[in-house]
Short mmCIF file of C-alpha atoms in Angstrom, two decimals:
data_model
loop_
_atom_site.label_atom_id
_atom_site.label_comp_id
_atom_site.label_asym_id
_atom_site.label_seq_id
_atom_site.Cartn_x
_atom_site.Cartn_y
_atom_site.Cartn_z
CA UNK A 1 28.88 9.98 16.41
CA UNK A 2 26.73 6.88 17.07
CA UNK A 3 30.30 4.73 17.99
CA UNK A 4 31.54 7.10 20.59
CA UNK A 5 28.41 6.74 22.81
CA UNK A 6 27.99 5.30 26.48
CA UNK A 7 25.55 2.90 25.25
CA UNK A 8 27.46 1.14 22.25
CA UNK A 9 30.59 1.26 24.37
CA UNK A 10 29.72 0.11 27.88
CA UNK A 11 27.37 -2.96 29.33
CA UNK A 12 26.96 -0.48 32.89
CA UNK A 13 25.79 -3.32 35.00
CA UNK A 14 29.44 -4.72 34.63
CA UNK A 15 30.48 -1.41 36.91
CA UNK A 16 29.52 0.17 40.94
CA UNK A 17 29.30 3.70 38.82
CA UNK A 18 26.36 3.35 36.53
CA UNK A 19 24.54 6.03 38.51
CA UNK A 20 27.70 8.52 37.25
CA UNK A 21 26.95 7.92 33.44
CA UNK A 22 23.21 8.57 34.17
CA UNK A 23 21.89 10.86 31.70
CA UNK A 24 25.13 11.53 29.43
CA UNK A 25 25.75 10.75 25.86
CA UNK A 26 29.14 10.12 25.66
CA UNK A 27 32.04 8.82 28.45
CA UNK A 28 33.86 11.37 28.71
CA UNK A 29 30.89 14.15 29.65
CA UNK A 30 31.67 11.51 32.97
CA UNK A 31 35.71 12.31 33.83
CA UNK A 32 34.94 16.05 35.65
CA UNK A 33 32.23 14.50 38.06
CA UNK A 34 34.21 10.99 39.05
CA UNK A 35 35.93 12.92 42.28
CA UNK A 36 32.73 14.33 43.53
CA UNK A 37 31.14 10.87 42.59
CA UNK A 38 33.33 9.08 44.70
CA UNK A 39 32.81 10.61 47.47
CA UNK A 40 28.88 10.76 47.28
CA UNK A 41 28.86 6.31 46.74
CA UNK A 42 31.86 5.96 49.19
CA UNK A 43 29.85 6.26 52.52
CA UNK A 44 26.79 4.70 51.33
CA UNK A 45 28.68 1.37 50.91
CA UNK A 46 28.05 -1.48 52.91
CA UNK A 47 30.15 -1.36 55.70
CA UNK A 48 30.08 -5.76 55.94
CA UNK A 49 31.53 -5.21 52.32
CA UNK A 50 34.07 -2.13 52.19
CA UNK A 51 36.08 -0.71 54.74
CA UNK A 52 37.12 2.59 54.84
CA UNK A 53 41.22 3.38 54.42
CA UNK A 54 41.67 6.79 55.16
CA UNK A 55 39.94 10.23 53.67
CA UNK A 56 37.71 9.34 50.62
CA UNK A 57 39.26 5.40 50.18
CA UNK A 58 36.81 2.76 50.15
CA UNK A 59 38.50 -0.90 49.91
CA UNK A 60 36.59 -4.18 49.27
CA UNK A 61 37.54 -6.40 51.94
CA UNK A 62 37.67 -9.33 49.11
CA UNK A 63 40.47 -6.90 47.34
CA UNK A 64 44.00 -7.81 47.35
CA UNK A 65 46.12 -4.73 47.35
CA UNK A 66 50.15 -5.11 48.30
CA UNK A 67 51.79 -3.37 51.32
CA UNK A 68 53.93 -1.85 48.56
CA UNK A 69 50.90 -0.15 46.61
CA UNK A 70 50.25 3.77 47.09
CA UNK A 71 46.58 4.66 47.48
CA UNK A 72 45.26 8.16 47.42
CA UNK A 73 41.96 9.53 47.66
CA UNK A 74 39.26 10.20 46.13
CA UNK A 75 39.21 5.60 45.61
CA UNK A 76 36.76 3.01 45.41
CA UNK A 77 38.16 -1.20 45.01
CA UNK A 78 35.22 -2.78 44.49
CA UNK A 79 35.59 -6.50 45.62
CA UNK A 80 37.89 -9.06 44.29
CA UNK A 81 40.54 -6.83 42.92
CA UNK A 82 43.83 -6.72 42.98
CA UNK A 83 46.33 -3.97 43.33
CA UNK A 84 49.75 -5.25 42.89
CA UNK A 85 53.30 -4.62 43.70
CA UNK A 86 54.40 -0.83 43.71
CA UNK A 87 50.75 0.14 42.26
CA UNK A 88 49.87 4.15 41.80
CA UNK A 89 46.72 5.56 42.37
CA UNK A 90 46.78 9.20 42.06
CA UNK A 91 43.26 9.06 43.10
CA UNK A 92 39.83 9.91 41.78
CA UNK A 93 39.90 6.19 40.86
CA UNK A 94 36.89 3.36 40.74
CA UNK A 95 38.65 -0.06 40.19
CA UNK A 96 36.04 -2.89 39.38
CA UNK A 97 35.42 -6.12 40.86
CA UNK A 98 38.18 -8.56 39.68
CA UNK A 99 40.09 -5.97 38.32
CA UNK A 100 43.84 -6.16 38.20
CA UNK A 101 46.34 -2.84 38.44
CA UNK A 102 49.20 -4.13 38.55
CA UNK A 103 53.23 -3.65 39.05
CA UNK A 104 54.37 -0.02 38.79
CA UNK A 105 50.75 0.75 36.83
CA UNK A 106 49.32 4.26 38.01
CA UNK A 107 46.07 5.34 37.79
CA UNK A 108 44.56 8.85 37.83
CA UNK A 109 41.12 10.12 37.30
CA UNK A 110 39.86 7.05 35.64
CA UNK A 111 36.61 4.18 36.33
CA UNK A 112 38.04 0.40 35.77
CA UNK A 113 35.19 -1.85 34.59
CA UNK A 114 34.78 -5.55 36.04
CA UNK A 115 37.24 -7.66 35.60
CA UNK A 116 39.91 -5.29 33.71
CA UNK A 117 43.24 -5.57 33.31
CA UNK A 118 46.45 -3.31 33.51
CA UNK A 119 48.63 -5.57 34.90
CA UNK A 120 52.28 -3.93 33.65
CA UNK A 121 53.56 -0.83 33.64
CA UNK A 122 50.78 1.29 32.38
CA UNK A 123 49.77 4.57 32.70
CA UNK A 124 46.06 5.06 32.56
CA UNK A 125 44.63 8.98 33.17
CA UNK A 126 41.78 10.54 32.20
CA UNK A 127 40.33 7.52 31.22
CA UNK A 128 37.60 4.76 31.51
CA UNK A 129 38.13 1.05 30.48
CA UNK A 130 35.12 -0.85 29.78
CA UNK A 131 34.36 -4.38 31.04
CA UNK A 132 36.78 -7.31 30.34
CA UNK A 133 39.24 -4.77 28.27
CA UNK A 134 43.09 -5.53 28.51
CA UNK A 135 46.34 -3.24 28.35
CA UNK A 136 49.38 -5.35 27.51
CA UNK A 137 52.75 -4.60 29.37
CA UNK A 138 54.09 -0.96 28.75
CA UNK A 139 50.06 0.46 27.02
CA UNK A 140 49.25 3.91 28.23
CA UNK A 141 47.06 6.76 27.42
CA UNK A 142 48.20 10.02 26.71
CA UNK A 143 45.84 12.39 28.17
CA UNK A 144 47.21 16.13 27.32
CA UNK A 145 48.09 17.30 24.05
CA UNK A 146 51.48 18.36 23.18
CA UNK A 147 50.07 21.97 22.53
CA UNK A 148 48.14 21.57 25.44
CA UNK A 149 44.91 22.54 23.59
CA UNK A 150 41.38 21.35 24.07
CA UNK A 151 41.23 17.80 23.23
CA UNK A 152 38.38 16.82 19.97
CA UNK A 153 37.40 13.39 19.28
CA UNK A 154 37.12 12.74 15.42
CA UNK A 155 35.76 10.17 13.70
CA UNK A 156 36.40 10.76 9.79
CA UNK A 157 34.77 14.36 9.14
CA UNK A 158 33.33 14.37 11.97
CA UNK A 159 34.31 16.19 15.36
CA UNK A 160 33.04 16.31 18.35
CA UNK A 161 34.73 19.52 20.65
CA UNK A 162 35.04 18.05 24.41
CA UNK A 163 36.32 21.09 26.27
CA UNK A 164 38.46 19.05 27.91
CA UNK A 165 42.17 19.62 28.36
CA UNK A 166 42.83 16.58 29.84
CA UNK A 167 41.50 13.44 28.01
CA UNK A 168 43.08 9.75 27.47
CA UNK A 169 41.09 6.93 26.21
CA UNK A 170 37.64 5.41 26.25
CA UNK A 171 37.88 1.13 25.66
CA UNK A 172 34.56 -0.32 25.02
CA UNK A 173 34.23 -3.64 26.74
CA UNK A 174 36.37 -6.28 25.56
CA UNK A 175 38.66 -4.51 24.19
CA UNK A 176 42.64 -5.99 23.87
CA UNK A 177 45.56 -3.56 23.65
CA UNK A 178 49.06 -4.63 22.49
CA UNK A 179 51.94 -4.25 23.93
CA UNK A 180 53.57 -0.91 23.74
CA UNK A 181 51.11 0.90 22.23
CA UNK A 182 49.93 4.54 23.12
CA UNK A 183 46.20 5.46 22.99
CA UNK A 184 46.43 9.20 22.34
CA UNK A 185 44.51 11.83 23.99
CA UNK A 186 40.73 11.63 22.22
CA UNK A 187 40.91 7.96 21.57
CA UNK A 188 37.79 6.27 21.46
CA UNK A 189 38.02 2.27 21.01
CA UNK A 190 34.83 0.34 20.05
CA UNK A 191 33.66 -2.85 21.35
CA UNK A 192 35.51 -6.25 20.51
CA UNK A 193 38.31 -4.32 19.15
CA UNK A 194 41.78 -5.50 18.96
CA UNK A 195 45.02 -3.32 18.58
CA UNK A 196 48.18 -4.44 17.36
CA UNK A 197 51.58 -3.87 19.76
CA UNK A 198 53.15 -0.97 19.51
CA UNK A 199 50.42 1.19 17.61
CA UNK A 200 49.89 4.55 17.96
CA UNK A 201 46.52 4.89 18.23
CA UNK A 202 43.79 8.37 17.55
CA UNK A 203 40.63 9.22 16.67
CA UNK A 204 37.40 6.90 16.75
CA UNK A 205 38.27 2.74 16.04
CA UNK A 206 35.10 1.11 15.51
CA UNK A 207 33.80 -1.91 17.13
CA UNK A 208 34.93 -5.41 16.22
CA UNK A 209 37.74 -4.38 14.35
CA UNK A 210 41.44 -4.84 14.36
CA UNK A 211 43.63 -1.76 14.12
CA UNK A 212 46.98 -2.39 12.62
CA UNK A 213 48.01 1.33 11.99
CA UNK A 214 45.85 4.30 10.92
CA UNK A 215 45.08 3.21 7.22
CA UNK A 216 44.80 -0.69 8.37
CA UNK A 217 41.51 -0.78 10.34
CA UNK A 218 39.86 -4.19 9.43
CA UNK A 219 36.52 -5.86 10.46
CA UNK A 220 36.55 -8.83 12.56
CA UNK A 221 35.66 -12.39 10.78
#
């Protein structure tokens, strides 16, 4: 499943956790180690740089985060970012320089790319959003199956098992999402892709396309 792989989704010098994706295939082999990962990088930062916010919470001292934004550990803001009014981060969370979480988003279990943005009431878990992608207002992943089974990623025939229960979404880099729409869990977006507002969204979407619904999935001119 050539699409679904760390190195046609994700330029890794656009993120502080390249080291985590070391010797996988595919992003998701990456959500189970992104707690301990945290808290391996988290005291190695430069102190001039990051300051520490409590147990296993490393803040950029460029970031912007409001009084009114919750922060739990296992967390690393990489510089520049900005965590908005009534933010919440569950923790085991990188946000990337630039980045934007923003009002009443929460985050949990996920690594933010450079310069991402959920800027509106999303709900991102299980996740990881690759440079320069975008969530429009009221996007979220779903990352547990209604029968709470193991989640597989599909592409066409073939099916890759993850052994994972809990799963949302992997956005290549520059990827848009429309408003409203729900990634569901096993979603794997390529590249350059754009998705219309209020899709419902599973399975593998190649790169540069545009994905109206499941039967409209259309190349890029």
């Amino acid at each position: 499943m050539e699409t679904a792989k760390i190195s046609q989704l994700y330029d890794l010098g656009e993120t502080i956790a390249a080291e985590l994706f070391a010797g996988l295939t595919y992003p998701w082999e990456a959500l189970p180690k992104i707690s301990d990962f945290i808290k391996k990088l988290g005291p190695t930062l430069d102190p001039e740089v990051y300051e520490q916010r409590g147990e296993n919470i490393w803040v950029a001292k460029s970031a912007t985060v409001a009084p009114t934004a919750f922060l739990n550990g296992p967390l690393i803001i990489d510089e520049d970012a900005e965590i908005r009014h009534c933010a919440f981060v569950r923790g085991n969370a990188i946000v990337g320089k630039g980045s934007v979480v923003g009002n009443s988003t929460e985050l949990k279990n996920v690594v933010i790319f450079n310069s991402v943005q959920v800027p509106h009431y999303n709900y991102v878990g299980d996740s990881i959003l690759g440079y320069k992608s975008h969530m429009g207002a009221g996007s979220i992943t779903s990352n547990v199956k209604s029968d709470k089974t193991l989640v597989v990623v599909k592409d066409h025939d073939e099916k890759i098992e993850t052994g994972l229960k809990k799963f949302g979404a992997m956005l290549g880099d520059y990827v848009e999402v429309g408003c409203n729409s729900v990634l569901n869990p096993g979603t794997v977006i390529g590249s350059h892709t754009n998705v219309y507002p209020l899709s419902s969204v599973r399975g593998v979407v190649p790169a540069n396309s545009i994905y109206k619904n499941r039967s409209e999935v259309v190349e890029k001119r």
